[in-house]
Amino acid sequence: MSTLSALKATRTDETFSRIYDDTVKAVGEPVPRRKRRRRGWDDLEQGFNQHQEGDEEMVVSFRRLYFQIVDGIVLHMTQRFADMEHLHFFRILEHTSFTSFCKPAAFPSSELAQLINTYPFFDEQKLRNELHTLYNYRLFHKPPGELIQLLIEHDLQGTLSEVYKLLQLMLTIPATSTSAERLKRIKTYLRNTCGQDRLVNLATIH
């Protein structure tokens, strides 16, 4: 079960009741916050009923707050990772699967097709050949960060140019940040009058 599915599954009255009961057992009953006001004889006569009603209202309030928090987390996670489906091509360089990718039937063809469709500046046939080389030699069975260092150390950027280009792309894509958040980091209050060309260049560098 994914994290998002697990969160959605907690949005039930049963889950809230369990969390509420466990919290009450751990820290005691919540103390209601009431505005001070003068009390008359009618208030004293109805005090017990008001206390019961106050407790019930407090539980309803906590339940509403709990659902709001869960809904907020689910919404933000959905928005934050909305672009992740476009990054399935990362699996091409999933080093733990390189051994299985050696087999023709297991080659990540769909992920390669997605990569070419999203970034058409790659040479598909050359990249395919380089990936076969990568998958067949255990020397290259390393995570992307270590693999790019290996290519640089052995001066293989030209020999495996498409793989090197793919590694650079993968290591510079901020996969878990939304566009709005990235823009806020770049276009700060002090840069509010920043021109469009400069803003684009700063976003590219970032």
PDB file of N, CA and C in Angstrom, residues 90-99 101 140-144:
ATOM      1  N   PHE A  90      13.259   7.165 -14.940  1.00  0.00           N
ATOM      2  CA  PHE A  90      14.344   7.020 -13.973  1.00  0.00           C
ATOM      3  C   PHE A  90      14.711   5.552 -13.783  1.00  0.00           C
ATOM      4  N   ARG A  91      13.752   4.682 -14.048  1.00  0.00           N
ATOM      5  CA  ARG A  91      13.983   3.242 -13.868  1.00  0.00           C
ATOM      6  C   ARG A  91      15.062   2.725 -14.814  1.00  0.00           C
ATOM      7  N   ILE A  92      15.313   3.443 -15.905  1.00  0.00           N
ATOM      8  CA  ILE A  92      16.345   3.028 -16.867  1.00  0.00           C
ATOM      9  C   ILE A  92      17.692   2.857 -16.172  1.00  0.00           C
ATOM     10  N   LEU A  93      17.996   3.726 -15.210  1.00  0.00           N
ATOM     11  CA  LEU A  93      19.275   3.675 -14.504  1.00  0.00           C
ATOM     12  C   LEU A  93      19.109   3.217 -13.056  1.00  0.00           C
ATOM     13  N   GLU A  94      18.144   2.343 -12.849  1.00  0.00           N
ATOM     14  CA  GLU A  94      17.959   1.725 -11.525  1.00  0.00           C
ATOM     15  C   GLU A  94      18.960   0.580 -11.412  1.00  0.00           C
ATOM     16  N   HIS A  95      20.084   0.842 -10.779  1.00  0.00           N
ATOM     17  CA  HIS A  95      21.228  -0.081 -10.825  1.00  0.00           C
ATOM     18  C   HIS A  95      20.921  -1.468 -10.265  1.00  0.00           C
ATOM     19  N   THR A  96      19.955  -1.585  -9.360  1.00  0.00           N
ATOM     20  CA  THR A  96      19.621  -2.892  -8.794  1.00  0.00           C
ATOM     21  C   THR A  96      18.932  -3.795  -9.819  1.00  0.00           C
ATOM     22  N   SER A  97      18.465  -3.202 -10.922  1.00  0.00           N
ATOM     23  CA  SER A  97      17.777  -3.989 -11.953  1.00  0.00           C
ATOM     24  C   SER A  97      18.635  -4.216 -13.193  1.00  0.00           C
ATOM     25  N   PHE A  98      19.878  -3.746 -13.183  1.00  0.00           N
ATOM     26  CA  PHE A  98      20.730  -3.856 -14.367  1.00  0.00           C
ATOM     27  C   PHE A  98      20.906  -5.308 -14.817  1.00  0.00           C
ATOM     28  N   THR A  99      21.028  -6.228 -13.856  1.00  0.00           N
ATOM     29  CA  THR A  99      21.236  -7.645 -14.203  1.00  0.00           C
ATOM     30  C   THR A  99      20.046  -8.197 -14.975  1.00  0.00           C
ATOM     31  N   PHE A 101      17.890  -6.353 -16.687  1.00  0.00           N
ATOM     32  CA  PHE A 101      17.753  -5.585 -17.922  1.00  0.00           C
ATOM     33  C   PHE A 101      18.616  -6.148 -19.054  1.00  0.00           C
ATOM     34  N   PHE A 140      29.725  -1.109 -14.136  1.00  0.00           N
ATOM     35  CA  PHE A 140      28.814   0.025 -14.224  1.00  0.00           C
ATOM     36  C   PHE A 140      27.552  -0.121 -13.359  1.00  0.00           C
ATOM     37  N   HIS A 141      27.461  -1.193 -12.605  1.00  0.00           N
ATOM     38  CA  HIS A 141      26.279  -1.427 -11.782  1.00  0.00           C
ATOM     39  C   HIS A 141      26.358  -0.607 -10.495  1.00  0.00           C
ATOM     40  N   LYS A 142      26.167   0.703 -10.643  1.00  0.00           N
ATOM     41  CA  LYS A 142      26.282   1.634  -9.533  1.00  0.00           C
ATOM     42  C   LYS A 142      25.130   2.632  -9.564  1.00  0.00           C
ATOM     43  N   PRO A 143      24.812   3.256  -8.434  1.00  0.00           N
ATOM     44  CA  PRO A 143      23.778   4.304  -8.417  1.00  0.00           C
ATOM     45  C   PRO A 143      24.197   5.472  -9.310  1.00  0.00           C
ATOM     46  N   PRO A 144      23.248   6.271  -9.782  1.00  0.00           N
ATOM     47  CA  PRO A 144      23.568   7.371 -10.696  1.00  0.00           C
ATOM     48  C   PRO A 144      24.688   8.291 -10.226  1.00  0.00           C
TER      49      PRO A 144
END
